[in-house]
Short mmCIF file of C-alpha atoms in Angstrom, two decimals:
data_model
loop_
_atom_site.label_atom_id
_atom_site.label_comp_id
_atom_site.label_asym_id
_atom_site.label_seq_id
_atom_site.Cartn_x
_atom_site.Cartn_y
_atom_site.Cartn_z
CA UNK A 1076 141.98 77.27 19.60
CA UNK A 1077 143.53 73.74 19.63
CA UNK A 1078 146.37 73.10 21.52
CA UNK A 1079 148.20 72.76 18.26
CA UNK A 1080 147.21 76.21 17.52
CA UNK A 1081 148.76 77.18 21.27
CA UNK A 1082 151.71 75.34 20.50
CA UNK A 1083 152.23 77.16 17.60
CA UNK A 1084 151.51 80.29 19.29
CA UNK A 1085 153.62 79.72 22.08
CA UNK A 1086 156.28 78.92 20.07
CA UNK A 1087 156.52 82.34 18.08
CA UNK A 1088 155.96 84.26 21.17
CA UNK A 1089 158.97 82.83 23.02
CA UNK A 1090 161.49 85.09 20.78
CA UNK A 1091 160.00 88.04 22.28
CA UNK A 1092 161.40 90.13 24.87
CA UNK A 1093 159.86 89.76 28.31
CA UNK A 1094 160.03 92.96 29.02
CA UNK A 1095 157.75 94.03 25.52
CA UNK A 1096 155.48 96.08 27.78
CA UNK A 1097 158.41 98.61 28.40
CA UNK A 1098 158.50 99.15 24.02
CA UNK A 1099 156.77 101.72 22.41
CA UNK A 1100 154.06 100.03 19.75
CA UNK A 1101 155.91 102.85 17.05
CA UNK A 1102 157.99 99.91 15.50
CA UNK A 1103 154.89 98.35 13.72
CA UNK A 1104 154.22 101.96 11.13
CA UNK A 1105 155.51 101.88 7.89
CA UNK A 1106 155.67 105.50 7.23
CA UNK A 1107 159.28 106.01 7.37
CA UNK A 1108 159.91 105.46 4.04
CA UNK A 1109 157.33 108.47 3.18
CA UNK A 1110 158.44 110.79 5.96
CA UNK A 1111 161.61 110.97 4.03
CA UNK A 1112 160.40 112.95 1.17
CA UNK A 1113 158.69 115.43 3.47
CA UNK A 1114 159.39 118.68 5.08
CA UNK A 1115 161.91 118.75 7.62
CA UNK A 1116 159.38 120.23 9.80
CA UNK A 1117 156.46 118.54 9.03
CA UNK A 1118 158.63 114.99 9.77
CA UNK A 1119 159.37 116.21 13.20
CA UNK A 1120 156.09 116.43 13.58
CA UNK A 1121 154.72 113.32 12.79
CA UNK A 1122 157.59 111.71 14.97
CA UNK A 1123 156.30 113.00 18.12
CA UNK A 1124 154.22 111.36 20.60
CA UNK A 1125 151.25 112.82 22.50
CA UNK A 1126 153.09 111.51 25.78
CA UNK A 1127 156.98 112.29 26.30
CA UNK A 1128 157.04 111.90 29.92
CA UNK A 1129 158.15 108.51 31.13
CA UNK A 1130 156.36 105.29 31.08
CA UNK A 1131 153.35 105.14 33.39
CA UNK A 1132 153.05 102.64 36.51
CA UNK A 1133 149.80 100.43 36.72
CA UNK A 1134 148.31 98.03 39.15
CA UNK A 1135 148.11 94.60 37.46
CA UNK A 1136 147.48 91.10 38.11
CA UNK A 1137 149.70 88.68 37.01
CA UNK A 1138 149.11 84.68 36.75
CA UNK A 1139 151.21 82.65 38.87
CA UNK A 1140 151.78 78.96 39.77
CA UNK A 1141 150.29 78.00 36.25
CA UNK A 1142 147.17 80.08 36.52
CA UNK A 1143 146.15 78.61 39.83
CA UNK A 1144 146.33 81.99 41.60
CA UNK A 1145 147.16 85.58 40.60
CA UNK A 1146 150.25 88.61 42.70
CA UNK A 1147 149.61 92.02 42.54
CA UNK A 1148 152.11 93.66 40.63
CA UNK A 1149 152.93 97.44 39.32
CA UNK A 1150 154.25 97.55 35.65
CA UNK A 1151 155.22 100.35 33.33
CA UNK A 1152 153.40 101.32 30.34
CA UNK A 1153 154.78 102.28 27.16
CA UNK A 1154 154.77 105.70 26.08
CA UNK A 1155 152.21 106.37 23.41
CA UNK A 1156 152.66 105.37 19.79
CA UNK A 1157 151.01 107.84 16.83
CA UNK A 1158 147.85 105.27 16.83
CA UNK A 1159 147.72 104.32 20.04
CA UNK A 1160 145.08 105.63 22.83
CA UNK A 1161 145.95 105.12 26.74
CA UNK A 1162 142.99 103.45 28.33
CA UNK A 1163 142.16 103.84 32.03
CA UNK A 1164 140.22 100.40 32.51
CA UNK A 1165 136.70 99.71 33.99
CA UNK A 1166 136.39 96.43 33.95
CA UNK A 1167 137.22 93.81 32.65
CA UNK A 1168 135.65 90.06 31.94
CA UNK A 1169 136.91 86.27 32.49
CA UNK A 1170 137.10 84.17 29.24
CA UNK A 1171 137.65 80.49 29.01
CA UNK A 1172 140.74 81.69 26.94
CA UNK A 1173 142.05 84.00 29.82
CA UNK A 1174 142.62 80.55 31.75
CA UNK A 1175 144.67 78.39 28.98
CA UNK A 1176 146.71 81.75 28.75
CA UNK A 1177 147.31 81.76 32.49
CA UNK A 1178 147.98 78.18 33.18
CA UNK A 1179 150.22 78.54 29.87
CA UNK A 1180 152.59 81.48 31.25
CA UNK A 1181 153.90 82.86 33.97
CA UNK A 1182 153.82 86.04 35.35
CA UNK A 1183 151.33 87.25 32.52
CA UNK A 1184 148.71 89.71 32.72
CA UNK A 1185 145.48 88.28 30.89
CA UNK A 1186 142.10 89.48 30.24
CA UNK A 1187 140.93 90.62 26.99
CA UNK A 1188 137.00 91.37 27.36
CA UNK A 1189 138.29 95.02 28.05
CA UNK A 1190 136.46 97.96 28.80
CA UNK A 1191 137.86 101.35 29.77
CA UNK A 1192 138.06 105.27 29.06
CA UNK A 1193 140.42 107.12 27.02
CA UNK A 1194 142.33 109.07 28.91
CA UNK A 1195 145.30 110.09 26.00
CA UNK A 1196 145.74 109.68 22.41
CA UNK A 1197 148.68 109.78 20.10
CA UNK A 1198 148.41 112.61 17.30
CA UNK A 1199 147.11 110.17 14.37
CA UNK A 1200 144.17 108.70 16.30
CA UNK A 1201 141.25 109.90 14.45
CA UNK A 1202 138.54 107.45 15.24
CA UNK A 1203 138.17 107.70 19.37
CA UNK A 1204 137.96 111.03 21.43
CA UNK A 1205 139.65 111.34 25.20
CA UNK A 1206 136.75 110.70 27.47
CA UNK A 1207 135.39 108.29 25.18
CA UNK A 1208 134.53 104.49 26.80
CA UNK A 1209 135.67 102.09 24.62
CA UNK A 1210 135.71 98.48 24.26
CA UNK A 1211 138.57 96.22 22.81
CA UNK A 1212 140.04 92.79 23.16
CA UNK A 1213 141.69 89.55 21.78
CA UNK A 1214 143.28 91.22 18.98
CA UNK A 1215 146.01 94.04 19.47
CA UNK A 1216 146.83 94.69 16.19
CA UNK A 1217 147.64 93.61 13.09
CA UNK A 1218 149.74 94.04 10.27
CA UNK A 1219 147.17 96.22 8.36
CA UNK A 1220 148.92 95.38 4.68
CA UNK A 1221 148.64 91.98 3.74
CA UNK A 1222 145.59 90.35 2.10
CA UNK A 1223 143.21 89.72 4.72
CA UNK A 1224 143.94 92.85 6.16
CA UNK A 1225 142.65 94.67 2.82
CA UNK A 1226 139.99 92.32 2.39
CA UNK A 1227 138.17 93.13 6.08
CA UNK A 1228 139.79 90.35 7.63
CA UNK A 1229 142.14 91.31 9.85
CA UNK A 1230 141.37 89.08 12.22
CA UNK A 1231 142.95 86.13 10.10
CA UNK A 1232 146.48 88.25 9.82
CA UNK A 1233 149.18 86.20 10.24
CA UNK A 1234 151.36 89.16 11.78
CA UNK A 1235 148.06 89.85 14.23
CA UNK A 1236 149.13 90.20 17.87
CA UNK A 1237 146.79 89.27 20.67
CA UNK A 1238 145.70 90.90 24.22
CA UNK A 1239 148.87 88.05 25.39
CA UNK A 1240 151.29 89.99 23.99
CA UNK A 1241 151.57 92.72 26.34
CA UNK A 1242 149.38 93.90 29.01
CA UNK A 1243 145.74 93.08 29.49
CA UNK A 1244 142.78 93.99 30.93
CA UNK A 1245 143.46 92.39 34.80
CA UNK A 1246 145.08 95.98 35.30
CA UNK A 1247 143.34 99.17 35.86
CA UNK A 1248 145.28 100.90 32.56
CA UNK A 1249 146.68 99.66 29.41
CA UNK A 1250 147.80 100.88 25.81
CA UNK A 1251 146.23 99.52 22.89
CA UNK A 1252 146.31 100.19 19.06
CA UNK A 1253 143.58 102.68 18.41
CA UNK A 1254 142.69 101.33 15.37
CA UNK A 1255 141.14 98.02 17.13
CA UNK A 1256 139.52 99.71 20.07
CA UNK A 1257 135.56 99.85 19.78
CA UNK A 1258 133.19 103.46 20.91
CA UNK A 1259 130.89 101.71 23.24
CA UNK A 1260 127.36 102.66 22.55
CA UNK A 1261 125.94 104.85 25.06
CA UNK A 1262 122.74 102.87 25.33
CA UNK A 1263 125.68 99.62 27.10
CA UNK A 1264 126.85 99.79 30.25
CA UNK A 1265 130.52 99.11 30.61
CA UNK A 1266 129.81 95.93 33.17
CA UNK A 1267 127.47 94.36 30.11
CA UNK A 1268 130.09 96.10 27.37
CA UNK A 1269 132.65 93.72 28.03
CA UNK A 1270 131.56 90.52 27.14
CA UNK A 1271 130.34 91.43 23.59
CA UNK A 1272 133.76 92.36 22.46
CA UNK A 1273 134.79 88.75 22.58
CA UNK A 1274 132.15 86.56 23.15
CA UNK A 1275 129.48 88.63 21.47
CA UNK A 1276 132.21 88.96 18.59
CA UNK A 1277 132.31 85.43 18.36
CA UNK A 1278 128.87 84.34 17.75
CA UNK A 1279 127.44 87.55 16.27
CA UNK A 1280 130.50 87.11 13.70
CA UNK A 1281 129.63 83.09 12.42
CA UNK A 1282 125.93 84.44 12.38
CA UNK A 1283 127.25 87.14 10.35
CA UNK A 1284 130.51 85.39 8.58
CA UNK A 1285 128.21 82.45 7.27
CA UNK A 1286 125.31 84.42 6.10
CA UNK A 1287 122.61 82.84 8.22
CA UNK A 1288 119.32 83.14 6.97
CA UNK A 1289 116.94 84.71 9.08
CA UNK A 1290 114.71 81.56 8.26
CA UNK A 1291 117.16 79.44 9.30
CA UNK A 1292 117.12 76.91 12.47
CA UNK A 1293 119.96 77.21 14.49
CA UNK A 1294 120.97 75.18 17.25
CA UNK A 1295 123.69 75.91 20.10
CA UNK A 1296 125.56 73.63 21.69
CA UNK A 1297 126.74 74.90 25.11
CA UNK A 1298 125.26 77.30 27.52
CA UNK A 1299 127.68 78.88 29.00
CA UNK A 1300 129.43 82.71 28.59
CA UNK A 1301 129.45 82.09 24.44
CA UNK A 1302 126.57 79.72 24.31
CA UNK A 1303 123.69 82.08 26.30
CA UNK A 1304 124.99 84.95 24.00
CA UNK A 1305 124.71 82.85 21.04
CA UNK A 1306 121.11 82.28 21.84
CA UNK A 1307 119.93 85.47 22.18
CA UNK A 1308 121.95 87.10 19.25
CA UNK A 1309 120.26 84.00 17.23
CA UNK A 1310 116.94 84.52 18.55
CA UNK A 1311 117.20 88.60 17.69
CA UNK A 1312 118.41 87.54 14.16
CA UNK A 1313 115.14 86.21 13.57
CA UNK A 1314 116.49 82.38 13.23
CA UNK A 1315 114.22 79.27 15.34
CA UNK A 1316 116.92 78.61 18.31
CA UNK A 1317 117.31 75.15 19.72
CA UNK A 1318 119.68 74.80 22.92
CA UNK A 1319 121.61 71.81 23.33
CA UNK A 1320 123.01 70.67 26.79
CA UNK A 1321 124.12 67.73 28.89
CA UNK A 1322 123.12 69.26 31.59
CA UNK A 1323 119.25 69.81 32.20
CA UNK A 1324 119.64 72.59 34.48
CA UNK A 1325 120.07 74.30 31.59
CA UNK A 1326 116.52 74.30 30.45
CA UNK A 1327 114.77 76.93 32.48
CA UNK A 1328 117.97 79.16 31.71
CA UNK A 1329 118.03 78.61 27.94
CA UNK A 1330 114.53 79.47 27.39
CA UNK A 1331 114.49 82.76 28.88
CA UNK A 1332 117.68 83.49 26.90
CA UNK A 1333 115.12 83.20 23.98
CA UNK A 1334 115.54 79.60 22.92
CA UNK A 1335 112.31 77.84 21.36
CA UNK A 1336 112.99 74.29 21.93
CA UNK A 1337 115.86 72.95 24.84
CA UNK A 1338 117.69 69.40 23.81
CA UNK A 1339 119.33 67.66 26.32
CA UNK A 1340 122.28 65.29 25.13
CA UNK A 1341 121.54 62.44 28.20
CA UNK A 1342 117.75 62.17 26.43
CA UNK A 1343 116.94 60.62 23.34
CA UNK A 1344 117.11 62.70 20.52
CA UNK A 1345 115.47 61.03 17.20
CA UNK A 1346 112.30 63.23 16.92
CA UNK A 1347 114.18 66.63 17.81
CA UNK A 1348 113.72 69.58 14.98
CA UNK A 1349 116.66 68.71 11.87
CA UNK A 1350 119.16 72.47 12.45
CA UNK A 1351 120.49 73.77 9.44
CA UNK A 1352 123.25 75.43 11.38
CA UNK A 1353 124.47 74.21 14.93
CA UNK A 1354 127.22 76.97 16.52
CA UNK A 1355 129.03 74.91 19.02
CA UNK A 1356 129.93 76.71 21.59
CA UNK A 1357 131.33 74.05 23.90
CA UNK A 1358 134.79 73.77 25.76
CA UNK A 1359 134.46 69.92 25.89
CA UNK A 1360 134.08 67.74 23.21
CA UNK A 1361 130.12 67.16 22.82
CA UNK A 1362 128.89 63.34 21.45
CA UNK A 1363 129.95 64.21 17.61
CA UNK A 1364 127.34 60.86 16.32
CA UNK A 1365 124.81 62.85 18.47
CA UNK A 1366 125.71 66.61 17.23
CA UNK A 1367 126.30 65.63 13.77
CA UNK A 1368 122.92 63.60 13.94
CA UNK A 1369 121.01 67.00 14.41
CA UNK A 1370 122.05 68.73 10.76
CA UNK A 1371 119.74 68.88 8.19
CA UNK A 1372 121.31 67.46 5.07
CA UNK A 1373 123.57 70.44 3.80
CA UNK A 1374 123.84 71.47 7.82
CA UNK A 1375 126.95 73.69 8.83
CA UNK A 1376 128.92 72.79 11.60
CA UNK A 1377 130.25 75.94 13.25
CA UNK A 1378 133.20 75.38 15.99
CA UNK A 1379 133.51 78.26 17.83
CA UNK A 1380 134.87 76.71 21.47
CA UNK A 1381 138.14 76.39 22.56
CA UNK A 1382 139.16 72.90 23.23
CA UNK A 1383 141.96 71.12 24.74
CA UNK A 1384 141.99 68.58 22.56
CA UNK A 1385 143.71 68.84 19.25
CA UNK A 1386 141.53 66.78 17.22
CA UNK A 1387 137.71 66.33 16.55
CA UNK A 1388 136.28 62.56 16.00
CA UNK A 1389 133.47 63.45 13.36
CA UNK A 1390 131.55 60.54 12.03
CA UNK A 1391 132.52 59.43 8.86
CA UNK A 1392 129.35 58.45 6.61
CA UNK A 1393 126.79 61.30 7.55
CA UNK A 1394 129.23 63.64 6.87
CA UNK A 1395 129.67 62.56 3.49
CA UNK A 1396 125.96 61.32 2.79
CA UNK A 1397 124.53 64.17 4.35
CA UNK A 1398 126.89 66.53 2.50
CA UNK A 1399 127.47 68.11 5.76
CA UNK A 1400 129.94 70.91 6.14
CA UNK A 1401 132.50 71.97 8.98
CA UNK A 1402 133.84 74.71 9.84
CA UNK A 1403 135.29 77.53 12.88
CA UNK A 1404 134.84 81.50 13.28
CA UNK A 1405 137.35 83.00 15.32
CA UNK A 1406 136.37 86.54 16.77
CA UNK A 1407 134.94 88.51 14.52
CA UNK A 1408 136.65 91.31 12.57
CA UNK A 1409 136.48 95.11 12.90
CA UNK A 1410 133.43 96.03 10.81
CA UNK A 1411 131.61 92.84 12.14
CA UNK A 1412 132.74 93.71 15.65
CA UNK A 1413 131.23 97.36 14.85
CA UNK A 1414 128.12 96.29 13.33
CA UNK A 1415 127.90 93.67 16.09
CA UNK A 1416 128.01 96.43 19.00
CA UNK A 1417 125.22 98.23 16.88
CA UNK A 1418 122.72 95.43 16.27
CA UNK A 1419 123.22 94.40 20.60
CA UNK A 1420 122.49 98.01 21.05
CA UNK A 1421 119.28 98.15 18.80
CA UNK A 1422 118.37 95.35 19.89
CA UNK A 1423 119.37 95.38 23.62
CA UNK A 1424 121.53 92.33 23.54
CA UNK A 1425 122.87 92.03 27.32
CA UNK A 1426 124.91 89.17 28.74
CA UNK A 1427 124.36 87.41 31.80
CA UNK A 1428 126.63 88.69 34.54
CA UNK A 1429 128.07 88.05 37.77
CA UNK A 1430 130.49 90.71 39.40
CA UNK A 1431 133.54 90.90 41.52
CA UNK A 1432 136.11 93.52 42.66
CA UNK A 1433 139.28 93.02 40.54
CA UNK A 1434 141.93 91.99 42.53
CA UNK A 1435 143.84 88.59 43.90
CA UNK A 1436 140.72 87.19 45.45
CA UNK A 1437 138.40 88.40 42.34
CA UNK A 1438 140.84 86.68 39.85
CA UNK A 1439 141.52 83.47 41.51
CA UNK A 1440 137.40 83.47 42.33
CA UNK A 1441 136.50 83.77 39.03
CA UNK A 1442 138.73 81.52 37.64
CA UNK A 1443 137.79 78.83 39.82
CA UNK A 1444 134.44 79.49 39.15
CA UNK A 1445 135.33 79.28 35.50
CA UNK A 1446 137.64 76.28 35.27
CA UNK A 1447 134.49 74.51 37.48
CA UNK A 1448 131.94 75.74 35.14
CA UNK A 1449 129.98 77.78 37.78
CA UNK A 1450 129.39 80.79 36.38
CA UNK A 1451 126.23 82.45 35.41
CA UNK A 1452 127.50 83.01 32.73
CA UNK A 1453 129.73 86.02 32.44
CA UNK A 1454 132.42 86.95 35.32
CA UNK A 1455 132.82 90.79 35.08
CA UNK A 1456 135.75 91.95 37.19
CA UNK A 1457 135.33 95.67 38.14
CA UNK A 1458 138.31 97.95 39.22
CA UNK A 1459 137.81 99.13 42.52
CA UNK A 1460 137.80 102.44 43.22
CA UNK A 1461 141.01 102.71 44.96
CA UNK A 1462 142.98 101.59 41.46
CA UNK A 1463 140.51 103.68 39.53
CA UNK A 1464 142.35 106.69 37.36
#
């Protein structure tokens, strides 16, 4: 996510009401047009809402001062659309994204490495019981017609709306399109849940999105809250893992994450194993001549960091005489993100976690932890029990 790609963002998101999170989410169905040629009775039906009452009041926590410290703040939910499920939330934890978000505007409630429990559904929510603990994210919905929303791609909608458009997870409720919330399998804890629906998405989708071989030799550039995940998703695929770091630290860390062979960027580099995929995981721009000197003729080059810089300076002639190829994965998709949730369950796929009490302090903690790259390696953010629902 460049900052182009912000820009851009930004940009169409500035038409929209501030005060979206007082809507109802029915504006976005298309069955109007069909309602008309039914019953009288049966249309009055499928025009009411599981909730009628008025909007509910949360406890969120808003950015403020350009993401450089969060206010408490109570906010009224929507009412419930036909597909959407009202989620009392567990916890919730910090991406790298959550800060650009943040810093970018004010008064906004981030966090979109959601988990939480259904507390009510609207009547054409088939896919997620009340009671159930669910998982969901970065993408809120989507237009659901166009064609990368037929083809299994939703996540590449250009109508999609994101966990920015609304409210997020630094709340203890929220209301989210049921047909992109995730049934958490039992087997997960919420507090290691939350990271997989992003982060886990992430890698276990350009493992899955670029059909890696099993045989293949993957390297991973980055250990931090995507890179350790990476690892050990890459490791349980059956693929040779080979961390790369500037920072040496890292080593001790990397292995245990299930990484055969540690590279560090500061050493030299000439005799290290040739990677037919590297996933780079990194918020900073890594040494490119370096990375791109790791590929094995016919490598892949998968960007799956956010950077704040809009451009990447990629060596010229091994690119072309090593017929290298580059590319991104954004989060992964629904069935990905289902299959995803089922292979870290099989294969008990658990992040790395630290823990603190949602709140003011909590927020601006683990965003300064974040922003200074001292976290180890996921900050989970846990509602306390007096917000609990």
């Amino acid at each position: 996510m460049s900052p182009s790609f912000l820009k851009a963002f930004k940009s169409s998101r500035h038409s929209k009401n501030s005060k979206k999170t007082k809507e109802t989410n029915d504006t976005k169905d298309t069955k109007d047009a069909k309602d008309a040629k039914r019953p009288t009775n049966l249309i009055k039906k499928l025009s009411s809402k599981t909730s009628t009452g008025p909007p509910r009041t949360i406890t969120a926590f808003a950015s403020a001062h350009g993401g450089k410290t969060f206010v408490e703040k109570s906010i009224e939910l929507p009412t419930l659309g036909r597909n959407d499920v009202g989620v009392a939330i567990i916890c919730c934890s910090v991406c790298y994204t959550d800060t650009l978000y943040a810093a970018m505007y004010e008064d906004h409630v981030v966090g979109h490495e959601i988990i939480g429990r259904v507390e009510s559904k609207g009547e054409d929510v088939t896919n997620v019981e009340v009671g159930d603990i669910v998982g969901f994210g970065y993408i809120r919905s989507t237009c659901l017609n166009c064609k990368h929303c037929h083809s299994g791609q939703e996540n590449l909608c250009e109508r999609r709306t994101t966990f920015s458009e609304g409210v997020g997870g630094f709340a203890n409720a929220s209301v989210w399109d049921s047909r992109f919330v995730y049934k958490i399998p039992e087997s997960i804890e919420p507090r290691h849940a939350g990271p997989l629906t992003c982060a886990g998405a992430s890698v276990f989708g350009a493992l899955y999105g670029y059909n890696v071989s099993p045989t293949a030799t993957v390297g991973v550039v980055g250990i931090g809250g995507l890179g350790h995940l990476a690892i050990k998703f890459a490791r349980a695929w059956g693929c040779k893992v080979v961390a790369i770091s500037a920072n040496p630290d890292k080593r001790r860390d990397a292995v245990a994450f299930g990484a055969h062979e540690f590279v560090c960027l500061k050493d030299s580099i000439l005799n290290t194993t040739k990677l037919d995929y590297i996933l780079n995981t990194a918020a900073n721009d890594p040494p490119w001549d370096h990375i791109i000197g790791l590929l094995e003729a016919n490598g892949t080059l998968i960007n799956l960091g956010v950077s704040r810089k809009g451009s990447m300076d990629i060596p010229h002639r091994p690119h072309l005489f090593k017929q290298l190829k580059v590319g991104g994965s954004l989060v992964a998709s629904r069935h990905v993100i289902v299959k995803m949730l089922e292979f870290a369950a099989r294969h008990n796929i658990k992040p790395e976690i630290e823990e603190l009490e949602m709140g003011v302090e909590g927020c601006n903690e683990a965003f300064h932890r974040i922003t200074h790259q001292q976290a180890r390696y996921r900050i989970v953010l846990n509602v306390p029990r007096h917000l609990t629902r």
